[in-house]
mmCIF file of N, CA and C in Angstrom:
data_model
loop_
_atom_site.group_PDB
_atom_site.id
_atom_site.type_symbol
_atom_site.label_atom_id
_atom_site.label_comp_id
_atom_site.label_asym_id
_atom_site.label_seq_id
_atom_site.Cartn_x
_atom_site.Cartn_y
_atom_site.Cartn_z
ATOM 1 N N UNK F 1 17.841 -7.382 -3.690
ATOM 2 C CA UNK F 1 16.473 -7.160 -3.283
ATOM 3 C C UNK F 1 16.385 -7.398 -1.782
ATOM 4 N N UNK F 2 15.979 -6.637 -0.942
ATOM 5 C CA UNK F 2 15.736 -6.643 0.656
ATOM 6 C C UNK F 2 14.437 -7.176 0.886
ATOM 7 N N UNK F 3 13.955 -7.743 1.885
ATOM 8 C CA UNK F 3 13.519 -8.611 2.228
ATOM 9 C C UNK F 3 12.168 -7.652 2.753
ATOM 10 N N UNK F 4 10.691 -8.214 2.696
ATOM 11 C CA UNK F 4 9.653 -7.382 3.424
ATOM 12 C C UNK F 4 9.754 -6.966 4.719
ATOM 13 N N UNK F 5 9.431 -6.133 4.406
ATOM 14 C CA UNK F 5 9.546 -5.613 6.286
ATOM 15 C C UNK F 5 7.968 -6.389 6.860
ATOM 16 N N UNK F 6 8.124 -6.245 8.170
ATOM 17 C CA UNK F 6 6.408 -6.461 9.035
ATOM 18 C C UNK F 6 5.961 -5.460 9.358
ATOM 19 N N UNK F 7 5.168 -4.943 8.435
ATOM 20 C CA UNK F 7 4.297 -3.604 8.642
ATOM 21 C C UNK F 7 2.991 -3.547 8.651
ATOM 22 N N UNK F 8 2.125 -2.203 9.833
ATOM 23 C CA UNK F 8 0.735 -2.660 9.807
ATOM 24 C C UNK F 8 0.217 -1.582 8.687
ATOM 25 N N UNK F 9 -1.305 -1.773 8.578
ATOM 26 C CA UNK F 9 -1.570 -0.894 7.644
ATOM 27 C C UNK F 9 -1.779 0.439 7.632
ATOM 28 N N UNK F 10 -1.224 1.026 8.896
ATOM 29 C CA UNK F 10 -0.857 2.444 8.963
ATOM 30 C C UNK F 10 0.120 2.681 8.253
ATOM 31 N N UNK F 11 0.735 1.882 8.301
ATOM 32 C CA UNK F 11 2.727 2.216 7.686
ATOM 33 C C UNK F 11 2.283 2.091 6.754
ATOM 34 N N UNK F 12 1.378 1.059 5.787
ATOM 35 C CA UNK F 12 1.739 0.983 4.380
ATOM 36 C C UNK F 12 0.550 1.998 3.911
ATOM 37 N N UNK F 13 -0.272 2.389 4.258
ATOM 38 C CA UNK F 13 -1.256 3.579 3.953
ATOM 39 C C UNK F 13 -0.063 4.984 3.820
ATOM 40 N N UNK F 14 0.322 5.071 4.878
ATOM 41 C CA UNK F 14 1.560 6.526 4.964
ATOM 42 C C UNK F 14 2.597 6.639 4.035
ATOM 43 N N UNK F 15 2.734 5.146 3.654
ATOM 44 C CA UNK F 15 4.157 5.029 2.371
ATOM 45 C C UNK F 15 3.095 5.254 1.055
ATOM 46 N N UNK F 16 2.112 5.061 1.351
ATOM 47 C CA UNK F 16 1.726 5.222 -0.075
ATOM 48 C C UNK F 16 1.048 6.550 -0.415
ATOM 49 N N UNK F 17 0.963 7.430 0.766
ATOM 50 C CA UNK F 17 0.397 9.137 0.406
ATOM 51 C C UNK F 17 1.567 9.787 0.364
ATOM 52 N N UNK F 18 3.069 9.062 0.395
ATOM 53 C CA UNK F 18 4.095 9.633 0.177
ATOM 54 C C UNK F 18 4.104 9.727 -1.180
ATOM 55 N N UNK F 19 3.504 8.817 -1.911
ATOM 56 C CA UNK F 19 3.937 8.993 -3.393
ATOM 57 C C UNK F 19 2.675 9.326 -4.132
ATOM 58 N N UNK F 20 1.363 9.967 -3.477
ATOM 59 C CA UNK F 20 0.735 10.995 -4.215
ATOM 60 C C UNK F 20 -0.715 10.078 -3.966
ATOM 61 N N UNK F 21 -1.058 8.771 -3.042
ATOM 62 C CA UNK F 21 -1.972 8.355 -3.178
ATOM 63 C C UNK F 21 -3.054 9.038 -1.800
ATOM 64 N N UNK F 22 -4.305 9.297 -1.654
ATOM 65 C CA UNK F 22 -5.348 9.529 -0.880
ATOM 66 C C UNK F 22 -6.161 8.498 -0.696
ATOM 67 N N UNK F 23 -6.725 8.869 0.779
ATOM 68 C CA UNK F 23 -7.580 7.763 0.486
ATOM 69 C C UNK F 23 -9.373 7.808 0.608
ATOM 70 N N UNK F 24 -9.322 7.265 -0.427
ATOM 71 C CA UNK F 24 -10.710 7.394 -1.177
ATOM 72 C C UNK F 24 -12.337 7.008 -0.604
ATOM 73 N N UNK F 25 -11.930 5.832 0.580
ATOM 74 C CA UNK F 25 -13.036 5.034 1.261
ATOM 75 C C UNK F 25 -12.816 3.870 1.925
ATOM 76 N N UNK F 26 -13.762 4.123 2.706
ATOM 77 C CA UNK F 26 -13.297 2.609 3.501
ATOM 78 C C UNK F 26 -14.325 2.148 3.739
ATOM 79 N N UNK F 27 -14.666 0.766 3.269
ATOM 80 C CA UNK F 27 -15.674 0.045 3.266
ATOM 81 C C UNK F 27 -15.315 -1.220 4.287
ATOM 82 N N UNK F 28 -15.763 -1.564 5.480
ATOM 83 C CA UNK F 28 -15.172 -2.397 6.848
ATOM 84 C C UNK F 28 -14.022 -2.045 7.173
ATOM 85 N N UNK F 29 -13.306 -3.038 6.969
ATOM 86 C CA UNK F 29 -11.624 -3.069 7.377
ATOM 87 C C UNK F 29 -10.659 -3.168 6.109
ATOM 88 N N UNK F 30 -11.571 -2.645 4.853
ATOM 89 C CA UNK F 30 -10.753 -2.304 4.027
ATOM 90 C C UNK F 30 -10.897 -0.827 3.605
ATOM 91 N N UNK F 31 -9.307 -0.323 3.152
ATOM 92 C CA UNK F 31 -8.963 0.881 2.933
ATOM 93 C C UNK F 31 -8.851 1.212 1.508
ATOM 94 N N UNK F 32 -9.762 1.720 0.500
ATOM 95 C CA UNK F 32 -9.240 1.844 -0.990
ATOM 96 C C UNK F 32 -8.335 3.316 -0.752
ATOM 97 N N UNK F 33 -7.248 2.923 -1.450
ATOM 98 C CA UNK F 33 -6.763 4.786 -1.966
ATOM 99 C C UNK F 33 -6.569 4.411 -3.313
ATOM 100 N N UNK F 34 -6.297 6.065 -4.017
ATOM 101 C CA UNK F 34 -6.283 6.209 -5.132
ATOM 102 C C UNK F 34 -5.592 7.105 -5.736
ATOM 103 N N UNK F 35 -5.166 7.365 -7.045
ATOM 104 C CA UNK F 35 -3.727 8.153 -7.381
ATOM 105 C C UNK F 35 -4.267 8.691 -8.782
ATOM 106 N N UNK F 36 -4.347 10.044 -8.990
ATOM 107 C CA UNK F 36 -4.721 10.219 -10.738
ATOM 108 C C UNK F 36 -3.406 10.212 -11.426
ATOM 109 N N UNK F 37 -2.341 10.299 -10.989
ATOM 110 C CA UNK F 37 -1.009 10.322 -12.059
ATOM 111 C C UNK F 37 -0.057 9.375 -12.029
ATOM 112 N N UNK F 38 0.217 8.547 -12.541
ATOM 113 C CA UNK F 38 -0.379 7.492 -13.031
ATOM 114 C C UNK F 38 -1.962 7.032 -12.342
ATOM 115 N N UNK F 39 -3.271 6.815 -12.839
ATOM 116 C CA UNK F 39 -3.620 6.773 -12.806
ATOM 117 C C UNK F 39 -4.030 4.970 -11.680
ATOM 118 N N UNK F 40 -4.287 4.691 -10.618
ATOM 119 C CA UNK F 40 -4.319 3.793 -9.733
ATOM 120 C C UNK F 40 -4.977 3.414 -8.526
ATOM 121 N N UNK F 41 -5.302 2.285 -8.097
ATOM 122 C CA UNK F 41 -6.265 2.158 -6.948
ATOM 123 C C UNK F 41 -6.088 0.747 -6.532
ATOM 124 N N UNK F 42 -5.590 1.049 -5.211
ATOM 125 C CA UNK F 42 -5.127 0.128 -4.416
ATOM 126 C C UNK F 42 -5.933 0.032 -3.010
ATOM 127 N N UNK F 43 -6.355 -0.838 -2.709
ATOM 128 C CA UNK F 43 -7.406 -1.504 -1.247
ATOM 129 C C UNK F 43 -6.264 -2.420 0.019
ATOM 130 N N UNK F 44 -6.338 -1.676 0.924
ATOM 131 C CA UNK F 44 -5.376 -1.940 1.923
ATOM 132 C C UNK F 44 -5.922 -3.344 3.387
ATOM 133 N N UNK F 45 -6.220 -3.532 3.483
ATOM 134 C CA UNK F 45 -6.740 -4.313 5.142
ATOM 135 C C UNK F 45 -6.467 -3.765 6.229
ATOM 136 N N UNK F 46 -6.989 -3.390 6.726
ATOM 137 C CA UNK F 46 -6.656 -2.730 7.923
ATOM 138 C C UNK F 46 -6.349 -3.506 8.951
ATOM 139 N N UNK F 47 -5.439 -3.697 8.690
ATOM 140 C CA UNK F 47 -4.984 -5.036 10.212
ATOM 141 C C UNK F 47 -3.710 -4.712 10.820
ATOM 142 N N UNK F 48 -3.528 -5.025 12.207
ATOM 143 C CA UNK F 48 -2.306 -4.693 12.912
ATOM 144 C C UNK F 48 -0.289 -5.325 12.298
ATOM 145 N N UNK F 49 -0.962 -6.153 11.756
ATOM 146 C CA UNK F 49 0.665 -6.649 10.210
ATOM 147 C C UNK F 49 -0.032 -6.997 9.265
ATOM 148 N N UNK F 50 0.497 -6.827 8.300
ATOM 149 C CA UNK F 50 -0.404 -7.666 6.744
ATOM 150 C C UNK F 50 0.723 -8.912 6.304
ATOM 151 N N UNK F 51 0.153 -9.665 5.887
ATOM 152 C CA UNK F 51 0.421 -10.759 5.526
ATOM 153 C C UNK F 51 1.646 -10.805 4.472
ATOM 154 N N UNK F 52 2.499 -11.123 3.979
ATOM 155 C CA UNK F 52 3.857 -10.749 3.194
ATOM 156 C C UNK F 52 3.201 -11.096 1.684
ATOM 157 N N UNK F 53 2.135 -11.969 1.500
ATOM 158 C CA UNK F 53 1.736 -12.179 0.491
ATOM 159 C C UNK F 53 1.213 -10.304 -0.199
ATOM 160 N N UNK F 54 0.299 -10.330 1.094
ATOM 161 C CA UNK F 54 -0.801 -9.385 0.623
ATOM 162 C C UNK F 54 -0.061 -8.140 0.589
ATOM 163 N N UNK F 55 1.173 -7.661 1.326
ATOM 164 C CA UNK F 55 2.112 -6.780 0.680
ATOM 165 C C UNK F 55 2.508 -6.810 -0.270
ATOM 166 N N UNK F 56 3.141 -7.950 -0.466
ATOM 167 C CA UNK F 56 3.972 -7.772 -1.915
ATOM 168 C C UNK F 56 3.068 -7.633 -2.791
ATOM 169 N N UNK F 57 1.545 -7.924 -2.891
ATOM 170 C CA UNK F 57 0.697 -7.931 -4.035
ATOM 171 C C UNK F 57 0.356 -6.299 -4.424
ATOM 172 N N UNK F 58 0.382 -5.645 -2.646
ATOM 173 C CA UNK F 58 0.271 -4.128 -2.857
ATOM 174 C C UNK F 58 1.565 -3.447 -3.539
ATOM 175 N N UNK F 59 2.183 -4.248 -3.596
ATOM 176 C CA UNK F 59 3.758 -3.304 -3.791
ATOM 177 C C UNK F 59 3.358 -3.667 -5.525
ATOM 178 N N UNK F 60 3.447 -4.596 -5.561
ATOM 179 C CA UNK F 60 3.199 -4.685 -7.717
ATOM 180 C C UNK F 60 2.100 -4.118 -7.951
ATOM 181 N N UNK F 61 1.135 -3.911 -7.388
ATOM 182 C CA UNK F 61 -0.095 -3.254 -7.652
ATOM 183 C C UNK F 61 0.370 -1.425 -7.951
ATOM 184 N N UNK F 62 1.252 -0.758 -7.416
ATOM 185 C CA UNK F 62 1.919 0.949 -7.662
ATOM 186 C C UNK F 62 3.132 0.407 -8.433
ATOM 187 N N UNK F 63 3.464 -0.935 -8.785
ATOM 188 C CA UNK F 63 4.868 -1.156 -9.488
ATOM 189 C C UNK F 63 5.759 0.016 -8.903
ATOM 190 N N UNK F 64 6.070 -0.614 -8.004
ATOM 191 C CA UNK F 64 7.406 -0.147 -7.256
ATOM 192 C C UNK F 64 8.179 -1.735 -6.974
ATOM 193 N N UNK F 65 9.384 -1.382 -6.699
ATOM 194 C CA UNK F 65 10.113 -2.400 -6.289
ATOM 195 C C UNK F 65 10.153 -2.857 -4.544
ATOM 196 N N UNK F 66 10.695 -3.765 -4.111
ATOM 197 C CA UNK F 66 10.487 -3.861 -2.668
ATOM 198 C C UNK F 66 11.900 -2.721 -1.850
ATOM 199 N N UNK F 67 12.709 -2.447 -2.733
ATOM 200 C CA UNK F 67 13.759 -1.415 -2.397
ATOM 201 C C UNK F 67 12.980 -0.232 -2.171
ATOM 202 N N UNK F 68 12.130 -0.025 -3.167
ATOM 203 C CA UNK F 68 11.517 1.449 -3.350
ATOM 204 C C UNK F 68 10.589 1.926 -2.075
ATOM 205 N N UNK F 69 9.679 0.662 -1.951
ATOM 206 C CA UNK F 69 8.812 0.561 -0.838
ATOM 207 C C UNK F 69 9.666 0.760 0.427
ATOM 208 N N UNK F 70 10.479 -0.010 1.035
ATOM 209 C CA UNK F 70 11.490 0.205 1.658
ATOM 210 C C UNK F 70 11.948 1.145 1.831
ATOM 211 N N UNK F 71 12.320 2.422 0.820
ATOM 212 C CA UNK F 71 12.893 3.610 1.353
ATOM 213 C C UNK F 71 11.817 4.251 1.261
ATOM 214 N N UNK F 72 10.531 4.206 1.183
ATOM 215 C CA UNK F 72 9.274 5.111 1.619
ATOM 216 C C UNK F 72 8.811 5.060 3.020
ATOM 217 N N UNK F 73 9.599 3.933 3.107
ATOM 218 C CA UNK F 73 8.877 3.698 5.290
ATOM 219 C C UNK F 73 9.790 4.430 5.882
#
């Protein structure tokens, strides 16, 4: 398992319309997107790095692995 990268929430917004998500609204400095196949909805922060917590919570939230995420950036 490879280790989180430090990414802002451009990068992790872009890794995640790689795998079919849009994004749906943004309410302040948060970003919802959303996915109909598998069906999913994930809320991003819009901040210049996100926190390793609050990544990894996005990464189990599309159940991907941190490898997977990793080769989407």
């Amino acid at each position: 398992m490879s280790k989180l990268p430090v990414i802002s929430a451009k990068e992790c917004i872009d890794a995640r319309e790689k795998i079919g998500f849009v994004v749906y609204r943004q309410r302040g400095s948060h970003i919802t997107l959303i996915r109909d196949e598998p069906q999913c909805q994930v809320t991003v922060p819009n901040h210049k790095t996100l926190a390793k917590g609050t990544l990894r919570s996005i990464i189990r939230q599309v159940e991907l692995t941190v490898d997977e995420f990793v080769a989407l950036l």
